[in-house]
Amino acid sequence: MGEAPALFVDDVRKSFSNGFDLKDNDLETSVVVGHKIYVIGGTDGPVLSGIRIFNKLTGEWVIPTVLGTKPESLKGHSCVLLNKDRILIIKKNSKSNECVWFLEMDTQFIQDQKKKFETEVVAWSKGVIGNTVERPIVISGPSGVGKGTLINMLMKEFPTMFGFSVSHTTRAPREKEQNGVHYHFTKHSVMEEDIRSGKFLEFAAVHGNLYGTSVEAVDVVSDAGMRCILDIDVQGARSVRASSLEAIFVFVCPPSFEELEKRLRARGTETEEQIQKRLRNAKAELEQGKSSGLFDHILVNDDIDACYKQLKNILGVSESMNAASITTSKVFDLPLDLSLSKINEKILINRGPAEQKVVLDLSSMKGGAPGRTRGLYMYAFGQ
Ligand SMILES: Nc1nc2c(ncn2[C@@H]2O[C@H](COP(=O)(O)OP(=O)(O)O)[C@@H](O)[C@H]2O)c(=O)[nH]1
Ligand SMILES: Nc1ncnc2c1ncn2[C@@H]1O[C@H](COP(=O)(O)OP(=O)(O)O)[C@@H](O)[C@H]1O
């Protein structure tokens, strides 16, 4: 087939000389990138992040700022450098659906973060095997129009198909709202810090509070094989439109302004002052929602059942689909004893001579820190 010869990672390790007695083993591995040596793992010393970088030019160790969601433990792993901007890490003694991780050290995201932090920065990104699910749905509309009601109906009828993106907010919880279910309720300072460190896909100040969708909120829904629903305001919808998330945008209008006010009052969850603020903002939101060209579909929520039916039509779901099963790709066991070799955009995971070999195909890889790395395929062959 004319493929390039396999690059054996272990040969690369043996061939570098750093002046240090860095012995690669299952717990601590090293990857050379130009004049830097990235050491991953490591249990000794003050290396809390488990990542340290040796700069061969200055002869100094640097502890980088580590972003993203880390693997829970890295007791036994093997790694290989990909395209000089990220390192692939395979966790040993794990399942194929949780073994693939990437440590990014020179992707666009990292370059942006380095400017912000003015330090060395690396970021973890979990690899997700298999097909991505259908396009997420962004639902916007003024307060009290019925967004929550429509979303609840959808999730109740199709519990395995749709998952709600749980936003963060600095507003106080309403009586029946649960932390982690309706919102992640948080403090202004904490949320600002998380925004700065790139954890949010979008955020906006709405009715005097901060609201935002974390990258993680969308990823956990996709990881569960479900289609993600986002209930966000028009500013947030605009940010999502500009992001890499390819969503369907739906704007919900009331039949009249009077009806909107009636619903907001009847819900009884806001003070008079808050109702007034929401009504004032509703005017601008309705104008932007209807005229901006941002939304793919505009629904009028007059009769709730009729509106719900229209929403289902837009999403292409029907009653017969509510028992639809989620297709998951086959899960393999990866032993403690494995080695990696790289052939173009494929990684061969050798599981011992008598065992099946596993191929990790990276040719359709997309995404990455601060979210998951997707578009990965894994299959076994051999005995
Ligand atoms: N941009 C953005 N807006 C959000 C997010 N979560 C909720 N919102 C919007 O914030 C507004 C206020 O939400 P909430 O306080 O729950 O009141 P409600 O609109 O009356 O349900 C609504 O327009 C929501 O769509 C988010 O993560 N990002
Ligand atoms: N089509 C409708 N007709 C009458 N009342 C509605 C309709 N849709 C929603 N409601 C009611 O209006 C109130 C606001 O709806 P909600 O879903 O909380 O709005 P939002 O999430 O957009 O703020 C709720 O009390 C809900 O039961």
PDB file of N, CA and C and ligand atoms in Angstrom, residues 139-144 147-148 167-169 171 174 177 183 202-204 206-207 211-214 231-237 264 267 269-270 278 285, ligand 1:
ATOM      1  N   ILE A 139     -32.410  26.523  21.877  1.00  0.00           N
ATOM      2  CA  ILE A 139     -33.747  27.111  21.983  1.00  0.00           C
ATOM      3  C   ILE A 139     -33.626  28.439  22.735  1.00  0.00           C
ATOM      4  N   SER A 140     -34.101  29.510  22.090  1.00  0.00           N
ATOM      5  CA  SER A 140     -34.071  30.834  22.718  1.00  0.00           C
ATOM      6  C   SER A 140     -35.472  31.430  22.701  1.00  0.00           C
ATOM      7  N   GLY A 141     -35.632  32.464  23.481  1.00  0.00           N
ATOM      8  CA  GLY A 141     -36.927  33.152  23.528  1.00  0.00           C
ATOM      9  C   GLY A 141     -37.043  33.908  24.824  1.00  0.00           C
ATOM     10  N   PRO A 142     -37.950  34.881  24.913  1.00  0.00           N
ATOM     11  CA  PRO A 142     -38.034  35.681  26.138  1.00  0.00           C
ATOM     12  C   PRO A 142     -38.482  34.868  27.348  1.00  0.00           C
ATOM     13  N   SER A 143     -38.144  35.387  28.509  1.00  0.00           N
ATOM     14  CA  SER A 143     -38.516  34.741  29.759  1.00  0.00           C
ATOM     15  C   SER A 143     -40.041  34.556  29.829  1.00  0.00           C
ATOM     16  N   GLY A 144     -40.489  33.355  30.144  1.00  0.00           N
ATOM     17  CA  GLY A 144     -41.920  33.089  30.321  1.00  0.00           C
ATOM     18  C   GLY A 144     -42.624  32.635  29.054  1.00  0.00           C
ATOM     19  N   LYS A 147     -40.144  28.028  26.951  1.00  0.00           N
ATOM     20  CA  LYS A 147     -38.987  27.223  26.513  1.00  0.00           C
ATOM     21  C   LYS A 147     -38.817  25.994  27.409  1.00  0.00           C
ATOM     22  N   GLY A 148     -38.812  26.244  28.728  1.00  0.00           N
ATOM     23  CA  GLY A 148     -38.621  25.160  29.690  1.00  0.00           C
ATOM     24  C   GLY A 148     -39.715  24.113  29.564  1.00  0.00           C
ATOM     25  N   SER A 167     -26.643  24.587  32.270  1.00  0.00           N
ATOM     26  CA  SER A 167     -25.850  25.824  32.259  1.00  0.00           C
ATOM     27  C   SER A 167     -25.359  26.178  33.657  1.00  0.00           C
ATOM     28  N   HIS A 168     -24.388  27.091  33.696  1.00  0.00           N
ATOM     29  CA  HIS A 168     -23.977  27.704  34.963  1.00  0.00           C
ATOM     30  C   HIS A 168     -24.684  29.054  35.075  1.00  0.00           C
ATOM     31  N   THR A 169     -25.059  29.442  36.255  1.00  0.00           N
ATOM     32  CA  THR A 169     -25.616  30.778  36.448  1.00  0.00           C
ATOM     33  C   THR A 169     -25.268  31.318  37.828  1.00  0.00           C
ATOM     34  N   ARG A 171     -27.443  33.453  39.163  1.00  0.00           N
ATOM     35  CA  ARG A 171     -28.699  33.837  39.825  1.00  0.00           C
ATOM     36  C   ARG A 171     -29.043  32.820  40.915  1.00  0.00           C
ATOM     37  N   ARG A 174     -34.446  28.987  42.140  1.00  0.00           N
ATOM     38  CA  ARG A 174     -35.870  29.085  42.482  1.00  0.00           C
ATOM     39  C   ARG A 174     -36.205  27.902  43.388  1.00  0.00           C
ATOM     40  N   GLU A 177     -35.829  24.383  42.026  1.00  0.00           N
ATOM     41  CA  GLU A 177     -34.666  24.096  41.183  1.00  0.00           C
ATOM     42  C   GLU A 177     -33.562  23.379  41.967  1.00  0.00           C
ATOM     43  N   TYR A 183     -29.637  23.992  36.821  1.00  0.00           N
ATOM     44  CA  TYR A 183     -28.464  24.836  36.598  1.00  0.00           C
ATOM     45  C   TYR A 183     -27.352  24.360  37.520  1.00  0.00           C
ATOM     46  N   GLU A 202     -19.887  29.421  25.646  1.00  0.00           N
ATOM     47  CA  GLU A 202     -20.477  30.763  25.508  1.00  0.00           C
ATOM     48  C   GLU A 202     -20.929  31.217  26.880  1.00  0.00           C
ATOM     49  N   PHE A 203     -21.097  32.529  27.031  1.00  0.00           N
ATOM     50  CA  PHE A 203     -21.646  33.086  28.274  1.00  0.00           C
ATOM     51  C   PHE A 203     -22.237  34.451  27.957  1.00  0.00           C
ATOM     52  N   ALA A 204     -23.139  34.912  28.821  1.00  0.00           N
ATOM     53  CA  ALA A 204     -23.745  36.236  28.607  1.00  0.00           C
ATOM     54  C   ALA A 204     -24.298  36.744  29.923  1.00  0.00           C
ATOM     55  N   VAL A 206     -27.441  38.178  31.521  1.00  0.00           N
ATOM     56  CA  VAL A 206     -28.864  38.215  31.180  1.00  0.00           C
ATOM     57  C   VAL A 206     -29.657  38.606  32.430  1.00  0.00           C
ATOM     58  N   HIS A 207     -30.547  39.563  32.307  1.00  0.00           N
ATOM     59  CA  HIS A 207     -31.381  40.058  33.421  1.00  0.00           C
ATOM     60  C   HIS A 207     -30.543  40.318  34.681  1.00  0.00           C
ATOM     61  N   TYR A 211     -24.819  33.952  32.873  1.00  0.00           N
ATOM     62  CA  TYR A 211     -25.237  32.606  32.479  1.00  0.00           C
ATOM     63  C   TYR A 211     -24.212  32.095  31.472  1.00  0.00           C
ATOM     64  N   GLY A 212     -23.962  30.789  31.461  1.00  0.00           N
ATOM     65  CA  GLY A 212     -23.025  30.270  30.467  1.00  0.00           C
ATOM     66  C   GLY A 212     -23.125  28.767  30.296  1.00  0.00           C
ATOM     67  N   THR A 213     -22.743  28.340  29.098  1.00  0.00           N
ATOM     68  CA  THR A 213     -22.725  26.898  28.777  1.00  0.00           C
ATOM     69  C   THR A 213     -21.279  26.443  28.816  1.00  0.00           C
ATOM     70  N   SER A 214     -20.965  25.530  29.731  1.00  0.00           N
ATOM     71  CA  SER A 214     -19.591  25.024  29.770  1.00  0.00           C
ATOM     72  C   SER A 214     -19.409  23.992  28.655  1.00  0.00           C
ATOM     73  N   ASP A 231     -30.858  25.704  26.334  1.00  0.00           N
ATOM     74  CA  ASP A 231     -31.820  26.797  26.562  1.00  0.00           C
ATOM     75  C   ASP A 231     -30.980  28.025  26.892  1.00  0.00           C
ATOM     76  N   ILE A 232     -30.741  28.866  25.896  1.00  0.00           N
ATOM     77  CA  ILE A 232     -29.864  30.032  26.110  1.00  0.00           C
ATOM     78  C   ILE A 232     -30.451  31.280  25.458  1.00  0.00           C
ATOM     79  N   ASP A 233     -29.970  32.439  25.877  1.00  0.00           N
ATOM     80  CA  ASP A 233     -30.536  33.687  25.348  1.00  0.00           C
ATOM     81  C   ASP A 233     -29.967  34.000  23.951  1.00  0.00           C
ATOM     82  N   VAL A 234     -30.440  35.100  23.372  1.00  0.00           N
ATOM     83  CA  VAL A 234     -30.069  35.430  21.990  1.00  0.00           C
ATOM     84  C   VAL A 234     -28.562  35.712  21.858  1.00  0.00           C
ATOM     85  N   GLN A 235     -27.978  36.388  22.862  1.00  0.00           N
ATOM     86  CA  GLN A 235     -26.523  36.648  22.818  1.00  0.00           C
ATOM     87  C   GLN A 235     -25.758  35.331  22.805  1.00  0.00           C
ATOM     88  N   GLY A 236     -26.210  34.390  23.646  1.00  0.00           N
ATOM     89  CA  GLY A 236     -25.562  33.072  23.715  1.00  0.00           C
ATOM     90  C   GLY A 236     -25.717  32.333  22.393  1.00  0.00           C
ATOM     91  N   ALA A 237     -26.910  32.448  21.785  1.00  0.00           N
ATOM     92  CA  ALA A 237     -27.158  31.778  20.503  1.00  0.00           C
ATOM     93  C   ALA A 237     -26.190  32.314  19.447  1.00  0.00           C
ATOM     94  N   LEU A 264     -45.695  34.972  32.724  1.00  0.00           N
ATOM     95  CA  LEU A 264     -44.585  35.258  33.641  1.00  0.00           C
ATOM     96  C   LEU A 264     -45.118  35.487  35.058  1.00  0.00           C
ATOM     97  N   ARG A 267     -46.542  32.204  36.589  1.00  0.00           N
ATOM     98  CA  ARG A 267     -45.520  31.230  37.028  1.00  0.00           C
ATOM     99  C   ARG A 267     -45.131  31.497  38.479  1.00  0.00           C
ATOM    100  N   THR A 269     -42.555  32.894  39.953  1.00  0.00           N
ATOM    101  CA  THR A 269     -41.202  32.591  40.433  1.00  0.00           C
ATOM    102  C   THR A 269     -40.335  33.841  40.599  1.00  0.00           C
ATOM    103  N   GLU A 270     -40.830  34.999  40.124  1.00  0.00           N
ATOM    104  CA  GLU A 270     -40.022  36.214  40.192  1.00  0.00           C
ATOM    105  C   GLU A 270     -40.722  37.306  41.011  1.00  0.00           C
ATOM    106  N   ARG A 278     -37.487  41.553  33.191  1.00  0.00           N
ATOM    107  CA  ARG A 278     -37.617  40.520  32.161  1.00  0.00           C
ATOM    108  C   ARG A 278     -38.505  40.997  31.011  1.00  0.00           C
ATOM    109  N   GLU A 285     -35.302  41.252  22.974  1.00  0.00           N
ATOM    110  CA  GLU A 285     -35.054  39.859  22.562  1.00  0.00           C
ATOM    111  C   GLU A 285     -35.965  39.469  21.403  1.00  0.00           C
TER     112      GLU A 285
HETATM  113  N1  LIG B   1     -26.304  32.819  27.117  1.00  0.00           N
HETATM  114  C1  LIG B   1     -26.877  31.981  27.958  1.00  0.00           C
HETATM  115  N2  LIG B   1     -28.142  32.191  28.342  1.00  0.00           N
HETATM  116  C2  LIG B   1     -28.692  31.298  29.194  1.00  0.00           C
HETATM  117  C3  LIG B   1     -28.024  30.167  29.669  1.00  0.00           C
HETATM  118  N3  LIG B   1     -28.840  29.469  30.495  1.00  0.00           N
HETATM  119  C4  LIG B   1     -29.995  30.143  30.511  1.00  0.00           C
HETATM  120  N4  LIG B   1     -29.928  31.238  29.730  1.00  0.00           N
HETATM  121  C5  LIG B   1     -30.966  32.221  29.424  1.00  0.00           C
HETATM  122  O1  LIG B   1     -31.071  33.098  30.510  1.00  0.00           O
HETATM  123  C6  LIG B   1     -32.400  33.616  30.547  1.00  0.00           C
HETATM  124  C7  LIG B   1     -32.917  33.554  31.950  1.00  0.00           C
HETATM  125  O2  LIG B   1     -33.058  32.222  32.371  1.00  0.00           O
HETATM  126  P1  LIG B   1     -33.808  31.888  33.736  1.00  0.00           P
HETATM  127  O3  LIG B   1     -33.254  32.747  34.807  1.00  0.00           O
HETATM  128  O4  LIG B   1     -33.745  30.416  33.955  1.00  0.00           O
HETATM  129  O5  LIG B   1     -35.286  32.387  33.485  1.00  0.00           O
HETATM  130  P2  LIG B   1     -36.425  32.010  32.419  1.00  0.00           P
HETATM  131  O6  LIG B   1     -36.016  32.554  31.070  1.00  0.00           O
HETATM  132  O7  LIG B   1     -37.589  32.708  32.933  1.00  0.00           O
HETATM  133  O8  LIG B   1     -36.574  30.547  32.387  1.00  0.00           O
HETATM  134  C8  LIG B   1     -33.179  32.804  29.513  1.00  0.00           C
HETATM  135  O9  LIG B   1     -33.292  33.573  28.329  1.00  0.00           O
HETATM  136  C9  LIG B   1     -32.330  31.612  29.257  1.00  0.00           C
HETATM  137  O10 LIG B   1     -32.496  31.110  27.938  1.00  0.00           O
HETATM  138  C10 LIG B   1     -26.674  29.977  29.234  1.00  0.00           C
HETATM  139  O11 LIG B   1     -25.986  29.034  29.570  1.00  0.00           O
HETATM  140  N5  LIG B   1     -26.170  30.914  28.392  1.00  0.00           N
END
